[in-house]
The first five atom37 places (N, CA, C, CB, O) and aatype in JSON, in Angstrom:
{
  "aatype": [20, 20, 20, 20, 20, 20, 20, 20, 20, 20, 20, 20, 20, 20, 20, 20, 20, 20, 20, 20, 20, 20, 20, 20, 20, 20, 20, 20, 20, 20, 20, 20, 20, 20, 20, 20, 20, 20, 20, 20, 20, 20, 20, 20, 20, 20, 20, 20, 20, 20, 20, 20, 20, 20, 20, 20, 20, 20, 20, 20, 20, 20, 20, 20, 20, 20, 20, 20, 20, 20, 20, 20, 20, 20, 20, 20, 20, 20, 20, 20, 20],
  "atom_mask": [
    [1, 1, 1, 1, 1],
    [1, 1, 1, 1, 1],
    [1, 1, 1, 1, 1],
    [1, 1, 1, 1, 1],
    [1, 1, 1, 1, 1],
    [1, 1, 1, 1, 1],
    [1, 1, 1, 1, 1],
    [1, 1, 1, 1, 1],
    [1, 1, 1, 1, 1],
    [1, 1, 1, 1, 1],
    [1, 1, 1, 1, 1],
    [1, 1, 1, 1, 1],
    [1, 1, 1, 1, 1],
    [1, 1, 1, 1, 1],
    [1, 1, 1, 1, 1],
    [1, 1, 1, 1, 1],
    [1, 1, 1, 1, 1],
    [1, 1, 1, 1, 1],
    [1, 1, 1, 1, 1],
    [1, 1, 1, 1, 1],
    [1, 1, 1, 1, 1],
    [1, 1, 1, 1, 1],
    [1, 1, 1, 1, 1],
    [1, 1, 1, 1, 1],
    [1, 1, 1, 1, 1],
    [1, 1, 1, 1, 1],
    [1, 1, 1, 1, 1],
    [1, 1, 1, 1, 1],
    [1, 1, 1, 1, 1],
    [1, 1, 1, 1, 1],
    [1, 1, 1, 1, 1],
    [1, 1, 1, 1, 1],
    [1, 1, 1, 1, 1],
    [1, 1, 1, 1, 1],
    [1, 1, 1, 1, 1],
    [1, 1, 1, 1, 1],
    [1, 1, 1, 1, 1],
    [1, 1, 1, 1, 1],
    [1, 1, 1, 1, 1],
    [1, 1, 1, 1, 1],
    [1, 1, 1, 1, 1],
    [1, 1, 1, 1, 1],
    [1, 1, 1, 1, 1],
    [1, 1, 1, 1, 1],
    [1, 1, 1, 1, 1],
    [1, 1, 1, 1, 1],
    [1, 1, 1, 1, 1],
    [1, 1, 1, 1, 1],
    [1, 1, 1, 1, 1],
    [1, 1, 1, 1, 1],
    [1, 1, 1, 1, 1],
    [1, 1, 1, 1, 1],
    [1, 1, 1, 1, 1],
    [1, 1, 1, 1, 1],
    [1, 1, 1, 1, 1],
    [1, 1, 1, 1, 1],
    [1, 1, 1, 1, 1],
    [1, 1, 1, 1, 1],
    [1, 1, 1, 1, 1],
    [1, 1, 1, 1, 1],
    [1, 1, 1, 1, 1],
    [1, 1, 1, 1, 1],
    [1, 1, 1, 1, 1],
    [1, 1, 1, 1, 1],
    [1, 1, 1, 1, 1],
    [1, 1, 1, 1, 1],
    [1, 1, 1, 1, 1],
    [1, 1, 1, 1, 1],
    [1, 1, 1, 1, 1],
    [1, 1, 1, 1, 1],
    [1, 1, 1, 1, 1],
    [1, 1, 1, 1, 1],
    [1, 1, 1, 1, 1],
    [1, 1, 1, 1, 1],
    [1, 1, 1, 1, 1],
    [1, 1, 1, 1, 1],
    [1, 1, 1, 1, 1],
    [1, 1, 1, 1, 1],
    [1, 1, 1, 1, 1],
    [1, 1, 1, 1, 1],
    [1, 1, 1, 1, 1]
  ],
  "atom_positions": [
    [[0.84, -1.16, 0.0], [0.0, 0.0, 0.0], [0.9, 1.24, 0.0], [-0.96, -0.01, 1.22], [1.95, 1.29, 0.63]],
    [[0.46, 2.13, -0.67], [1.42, 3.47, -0.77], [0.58, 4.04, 0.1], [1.7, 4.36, -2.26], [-0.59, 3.76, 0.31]],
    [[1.54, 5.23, 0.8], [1.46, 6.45, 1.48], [0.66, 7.24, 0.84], [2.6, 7.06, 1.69], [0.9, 7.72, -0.27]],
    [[-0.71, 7.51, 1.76], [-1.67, 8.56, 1.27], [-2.42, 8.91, 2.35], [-2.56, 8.16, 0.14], [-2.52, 8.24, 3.38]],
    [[-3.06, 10.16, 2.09], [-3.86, 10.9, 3.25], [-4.95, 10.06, 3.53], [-4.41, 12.39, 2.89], [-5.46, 9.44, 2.59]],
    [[-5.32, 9.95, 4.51], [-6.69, 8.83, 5.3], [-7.61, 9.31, 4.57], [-7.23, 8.95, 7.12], [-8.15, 8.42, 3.9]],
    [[-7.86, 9.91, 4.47], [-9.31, 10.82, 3.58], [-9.0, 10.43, 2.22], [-9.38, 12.87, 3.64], [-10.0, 10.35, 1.5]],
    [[-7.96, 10.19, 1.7], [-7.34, 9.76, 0.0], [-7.85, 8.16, 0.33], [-5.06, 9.98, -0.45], [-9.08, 8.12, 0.41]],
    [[-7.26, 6.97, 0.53], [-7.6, 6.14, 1.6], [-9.07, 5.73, 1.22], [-7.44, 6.9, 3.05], [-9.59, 4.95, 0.41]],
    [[-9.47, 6.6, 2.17], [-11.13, 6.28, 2.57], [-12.2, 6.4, 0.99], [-11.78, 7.81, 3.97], [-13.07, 5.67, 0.52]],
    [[-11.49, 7.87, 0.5], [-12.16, 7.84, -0.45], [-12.01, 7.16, -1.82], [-12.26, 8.82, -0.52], [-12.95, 7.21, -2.61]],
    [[-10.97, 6.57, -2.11], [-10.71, 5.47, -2.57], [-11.52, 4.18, -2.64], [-9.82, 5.32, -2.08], [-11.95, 3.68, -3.68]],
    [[-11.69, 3.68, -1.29], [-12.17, 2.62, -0.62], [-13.82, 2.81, -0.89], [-11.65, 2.63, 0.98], [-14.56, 1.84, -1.0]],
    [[-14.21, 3.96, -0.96], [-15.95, 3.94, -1.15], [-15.86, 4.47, -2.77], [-17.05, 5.29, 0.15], [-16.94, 4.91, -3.16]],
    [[-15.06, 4.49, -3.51], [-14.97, 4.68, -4.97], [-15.53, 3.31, -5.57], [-13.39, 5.04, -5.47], [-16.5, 2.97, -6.25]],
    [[-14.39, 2.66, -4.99], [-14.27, 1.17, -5.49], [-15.52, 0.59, -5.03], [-12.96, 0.3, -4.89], [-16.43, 0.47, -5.85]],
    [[-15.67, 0.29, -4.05], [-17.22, 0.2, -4.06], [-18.34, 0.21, -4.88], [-17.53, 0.88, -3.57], [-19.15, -0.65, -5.21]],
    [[-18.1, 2.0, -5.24], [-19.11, 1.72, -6.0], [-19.1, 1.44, -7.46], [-19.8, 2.58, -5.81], [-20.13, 1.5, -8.14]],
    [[-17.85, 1.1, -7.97], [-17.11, 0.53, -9.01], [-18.29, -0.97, -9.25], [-15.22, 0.2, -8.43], [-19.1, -1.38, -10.08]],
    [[-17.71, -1.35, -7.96], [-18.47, -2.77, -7.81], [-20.1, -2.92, -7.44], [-17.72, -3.52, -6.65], [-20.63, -3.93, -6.96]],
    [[-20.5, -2.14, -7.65], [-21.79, -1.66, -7.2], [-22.41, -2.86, -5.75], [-22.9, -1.67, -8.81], [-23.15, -3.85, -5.75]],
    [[-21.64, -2.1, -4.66], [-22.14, -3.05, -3.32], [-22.07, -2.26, -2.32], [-21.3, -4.37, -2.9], [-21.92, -1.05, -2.47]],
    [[-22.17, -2.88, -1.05], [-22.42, -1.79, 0.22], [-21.23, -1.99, 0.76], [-23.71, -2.03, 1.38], [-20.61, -2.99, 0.39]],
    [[-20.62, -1.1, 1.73], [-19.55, -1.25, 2.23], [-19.91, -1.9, 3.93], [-18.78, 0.18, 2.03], [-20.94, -1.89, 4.61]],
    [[-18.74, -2.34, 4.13], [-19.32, -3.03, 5.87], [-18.33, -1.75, 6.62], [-18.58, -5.36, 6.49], [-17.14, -1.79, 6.31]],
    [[-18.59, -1.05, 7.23], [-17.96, -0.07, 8.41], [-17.89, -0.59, 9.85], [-18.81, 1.25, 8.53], [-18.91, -0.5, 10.53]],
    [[-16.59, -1.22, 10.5], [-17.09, -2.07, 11.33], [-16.67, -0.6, 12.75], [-16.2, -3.97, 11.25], [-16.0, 0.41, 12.49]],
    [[-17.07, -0.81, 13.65], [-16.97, 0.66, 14.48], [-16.78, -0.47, 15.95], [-18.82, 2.1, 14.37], [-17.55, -1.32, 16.4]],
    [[-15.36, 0.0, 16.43], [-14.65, -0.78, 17.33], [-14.55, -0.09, 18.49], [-13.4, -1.17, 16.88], [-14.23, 1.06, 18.18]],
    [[-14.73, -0.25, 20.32], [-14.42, 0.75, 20.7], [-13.06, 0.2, 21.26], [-15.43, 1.42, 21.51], [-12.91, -0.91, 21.77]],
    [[-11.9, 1.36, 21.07], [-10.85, 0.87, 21.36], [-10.44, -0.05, 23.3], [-10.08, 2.2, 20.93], [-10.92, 0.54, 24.27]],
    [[-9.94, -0.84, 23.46], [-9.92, -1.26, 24.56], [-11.38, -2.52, 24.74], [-9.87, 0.13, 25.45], [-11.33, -3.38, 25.62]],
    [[-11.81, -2.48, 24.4], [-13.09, -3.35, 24.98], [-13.31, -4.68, 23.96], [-14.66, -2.3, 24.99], [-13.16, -4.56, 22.74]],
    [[-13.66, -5.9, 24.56], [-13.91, -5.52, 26.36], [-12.34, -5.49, 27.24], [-15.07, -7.09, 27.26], [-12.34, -5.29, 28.45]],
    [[-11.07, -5.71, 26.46], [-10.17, -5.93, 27.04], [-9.34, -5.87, 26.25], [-10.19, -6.78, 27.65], [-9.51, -6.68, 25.34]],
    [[-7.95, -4.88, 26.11], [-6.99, -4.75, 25.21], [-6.67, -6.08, 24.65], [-5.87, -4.1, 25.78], [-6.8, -6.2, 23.43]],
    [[-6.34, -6.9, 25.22], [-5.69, -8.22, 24.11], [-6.99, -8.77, 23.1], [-5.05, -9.9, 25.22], [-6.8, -9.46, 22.1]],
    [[-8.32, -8.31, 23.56], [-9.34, -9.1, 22.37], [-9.73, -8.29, 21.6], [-10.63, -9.78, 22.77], [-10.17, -8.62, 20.5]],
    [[-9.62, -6.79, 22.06], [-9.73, -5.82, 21.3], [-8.79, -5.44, 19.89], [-9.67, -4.97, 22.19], [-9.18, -5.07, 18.78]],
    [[-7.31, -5.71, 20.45], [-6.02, -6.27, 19.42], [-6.19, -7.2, 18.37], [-5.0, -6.98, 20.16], [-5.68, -7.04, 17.26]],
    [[-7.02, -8.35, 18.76], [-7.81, -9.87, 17.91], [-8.5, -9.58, 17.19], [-8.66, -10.9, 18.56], [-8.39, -9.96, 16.03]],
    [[-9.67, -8.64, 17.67], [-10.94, -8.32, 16.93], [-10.26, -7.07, 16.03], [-12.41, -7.85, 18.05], [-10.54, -7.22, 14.84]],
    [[-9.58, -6.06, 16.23], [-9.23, -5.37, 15.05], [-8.37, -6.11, 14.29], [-8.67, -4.15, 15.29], [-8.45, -5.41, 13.28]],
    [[-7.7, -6.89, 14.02], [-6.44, -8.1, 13.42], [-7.5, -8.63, 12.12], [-5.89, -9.82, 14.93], [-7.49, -8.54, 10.89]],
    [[-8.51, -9.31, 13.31], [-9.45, -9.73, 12.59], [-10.58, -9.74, 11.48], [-9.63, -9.84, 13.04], [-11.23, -10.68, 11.03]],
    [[-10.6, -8.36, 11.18], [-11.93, -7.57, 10.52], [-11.44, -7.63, 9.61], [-12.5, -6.19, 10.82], [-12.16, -8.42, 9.0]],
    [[-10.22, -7.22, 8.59], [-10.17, -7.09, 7.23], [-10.72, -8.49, 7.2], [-8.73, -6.69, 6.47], [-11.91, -8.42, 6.92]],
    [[-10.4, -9.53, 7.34], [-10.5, -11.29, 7.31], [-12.11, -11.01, 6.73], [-10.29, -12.43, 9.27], [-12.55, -11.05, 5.58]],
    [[-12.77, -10.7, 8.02], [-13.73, -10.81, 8.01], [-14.72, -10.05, 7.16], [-13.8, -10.81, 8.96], [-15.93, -10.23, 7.31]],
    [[-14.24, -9.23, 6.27], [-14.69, -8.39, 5.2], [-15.14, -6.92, 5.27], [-15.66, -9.01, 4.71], [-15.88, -6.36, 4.46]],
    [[-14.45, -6.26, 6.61], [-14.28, -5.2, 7.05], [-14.08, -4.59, 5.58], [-13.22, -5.14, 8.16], [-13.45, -5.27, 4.76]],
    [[-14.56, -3.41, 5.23], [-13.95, -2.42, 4.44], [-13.12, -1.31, 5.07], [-14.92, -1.85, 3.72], [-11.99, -1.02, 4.69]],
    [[-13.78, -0.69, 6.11], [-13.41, 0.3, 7.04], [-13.9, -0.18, 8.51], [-14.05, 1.69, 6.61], [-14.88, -0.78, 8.95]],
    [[-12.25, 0.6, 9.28], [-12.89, 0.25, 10.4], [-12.52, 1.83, 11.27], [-12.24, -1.37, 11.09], [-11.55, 2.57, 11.47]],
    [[-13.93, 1.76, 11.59], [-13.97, 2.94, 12.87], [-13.53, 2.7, 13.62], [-14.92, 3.38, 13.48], [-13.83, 1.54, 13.88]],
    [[-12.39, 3.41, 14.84], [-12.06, 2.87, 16.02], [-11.98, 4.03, 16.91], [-10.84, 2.05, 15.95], [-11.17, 4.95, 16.78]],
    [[-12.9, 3.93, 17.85], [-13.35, 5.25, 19.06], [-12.46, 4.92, 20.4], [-15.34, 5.22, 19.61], [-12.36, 3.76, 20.79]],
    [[-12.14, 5.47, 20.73], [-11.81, 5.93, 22.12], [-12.45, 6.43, 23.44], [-11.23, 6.68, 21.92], [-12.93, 7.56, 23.4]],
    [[-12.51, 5.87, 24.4], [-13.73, 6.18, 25.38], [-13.27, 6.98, 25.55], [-14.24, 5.54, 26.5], [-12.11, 7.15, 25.2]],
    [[-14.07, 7.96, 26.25], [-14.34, 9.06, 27.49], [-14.38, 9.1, 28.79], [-15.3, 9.49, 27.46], [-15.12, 8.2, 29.19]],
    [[-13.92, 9.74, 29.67], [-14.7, 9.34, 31.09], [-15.57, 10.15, 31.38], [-13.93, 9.27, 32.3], [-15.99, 10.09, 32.53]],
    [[-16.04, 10.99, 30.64], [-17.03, 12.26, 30.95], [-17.75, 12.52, 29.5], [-16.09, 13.82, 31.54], [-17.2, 12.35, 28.4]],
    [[-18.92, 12.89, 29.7], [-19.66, 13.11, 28.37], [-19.33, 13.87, 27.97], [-20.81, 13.25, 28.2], [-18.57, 14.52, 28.69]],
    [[-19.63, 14.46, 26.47], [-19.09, 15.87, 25.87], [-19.61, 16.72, 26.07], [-18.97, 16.09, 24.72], [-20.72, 16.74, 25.53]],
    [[-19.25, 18.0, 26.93], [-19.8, 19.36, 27.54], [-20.94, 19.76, 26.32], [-18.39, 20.71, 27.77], [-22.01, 20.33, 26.54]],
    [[-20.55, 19.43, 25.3], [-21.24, 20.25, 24.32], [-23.11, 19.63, 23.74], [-19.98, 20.21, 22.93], [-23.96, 20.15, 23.01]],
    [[-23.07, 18.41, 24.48], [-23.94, 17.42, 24.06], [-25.42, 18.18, 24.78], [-23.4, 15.71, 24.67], [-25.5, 18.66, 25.92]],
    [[-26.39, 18.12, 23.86], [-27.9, 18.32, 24.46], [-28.35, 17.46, 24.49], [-28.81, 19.03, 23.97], [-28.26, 16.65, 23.56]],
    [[-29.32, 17.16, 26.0], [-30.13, 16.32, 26.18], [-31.04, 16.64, 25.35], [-30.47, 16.16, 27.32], [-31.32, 17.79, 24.99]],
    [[-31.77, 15.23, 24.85], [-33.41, 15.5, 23.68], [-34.59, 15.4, 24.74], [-33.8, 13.89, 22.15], [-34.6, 14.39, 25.43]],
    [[-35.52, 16.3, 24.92], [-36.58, 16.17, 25.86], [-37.65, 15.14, 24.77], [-37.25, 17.93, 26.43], [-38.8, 14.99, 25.19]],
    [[-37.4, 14.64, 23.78], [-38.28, 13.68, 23.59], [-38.24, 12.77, 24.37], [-38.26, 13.24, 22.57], [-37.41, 12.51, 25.25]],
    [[-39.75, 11.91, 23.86], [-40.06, 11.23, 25.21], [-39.11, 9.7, 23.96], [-42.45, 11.15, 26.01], [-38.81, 9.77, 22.77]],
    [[-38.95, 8.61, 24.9], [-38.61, 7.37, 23.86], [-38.86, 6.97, 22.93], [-38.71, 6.54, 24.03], [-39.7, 7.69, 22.38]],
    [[-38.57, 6.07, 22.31], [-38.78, 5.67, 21.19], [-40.03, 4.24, 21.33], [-37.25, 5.38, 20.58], [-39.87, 3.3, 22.11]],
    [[-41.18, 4.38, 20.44], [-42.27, 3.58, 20.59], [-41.77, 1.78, 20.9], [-43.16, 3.84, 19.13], [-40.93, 1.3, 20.14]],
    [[-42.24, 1.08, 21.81], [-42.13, 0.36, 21.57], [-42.11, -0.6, 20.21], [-42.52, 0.4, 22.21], [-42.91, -0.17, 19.38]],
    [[-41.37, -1.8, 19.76], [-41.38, -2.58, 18.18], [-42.2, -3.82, 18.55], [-39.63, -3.1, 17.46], [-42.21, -4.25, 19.7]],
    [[-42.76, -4.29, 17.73], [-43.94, -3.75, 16.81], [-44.91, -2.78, 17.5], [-44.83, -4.96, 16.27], [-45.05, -2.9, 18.72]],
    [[-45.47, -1.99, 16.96], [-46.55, -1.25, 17.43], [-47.51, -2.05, 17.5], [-46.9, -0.19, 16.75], [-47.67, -3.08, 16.85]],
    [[-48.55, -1.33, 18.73], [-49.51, -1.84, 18.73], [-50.71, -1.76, 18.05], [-49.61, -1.8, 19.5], [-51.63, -2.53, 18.32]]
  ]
}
């Protein structure tokens, strides 16, 4: 693989795609969990597994100052009644 900007990369990766006219799998990892050594396995693992992209987040220990609570009420129970 040659040296290129992540965004060069990425957009590449959803080009081809749609070259091939299919969906991409985005697999979204949170780093550490449930435990660095399976977390290490399970990212190892995903291209294998037909990962196209993989998201990988980083916890927090505090929510983001910037975040609004939604005063909606929940989401309806599935199936409706």
């Amino acid at each position: 693989m040659t040296a290129t900007p992540a965004g060069g990369r990425i957009k590449a990766r959803f080009e081809a795609l749609a070259r091939e006219n299919r969906a991409g799998f985005v697999a979204y990892v949170m780093a550490g969990d449930p435990e660095p050594g399976t977390a290490m396995r399970i990212l190892h693992g995903l291209p294998a597994a037909g990962a196209d992209l993989i998201e990988l987040a980083f916890p927090s220990p505090t929510p983001w100052p910037t975040a609004r609570r939604s005063s909606a009420p929940p989401c309806a129970p599935w199936p409706p009644a």
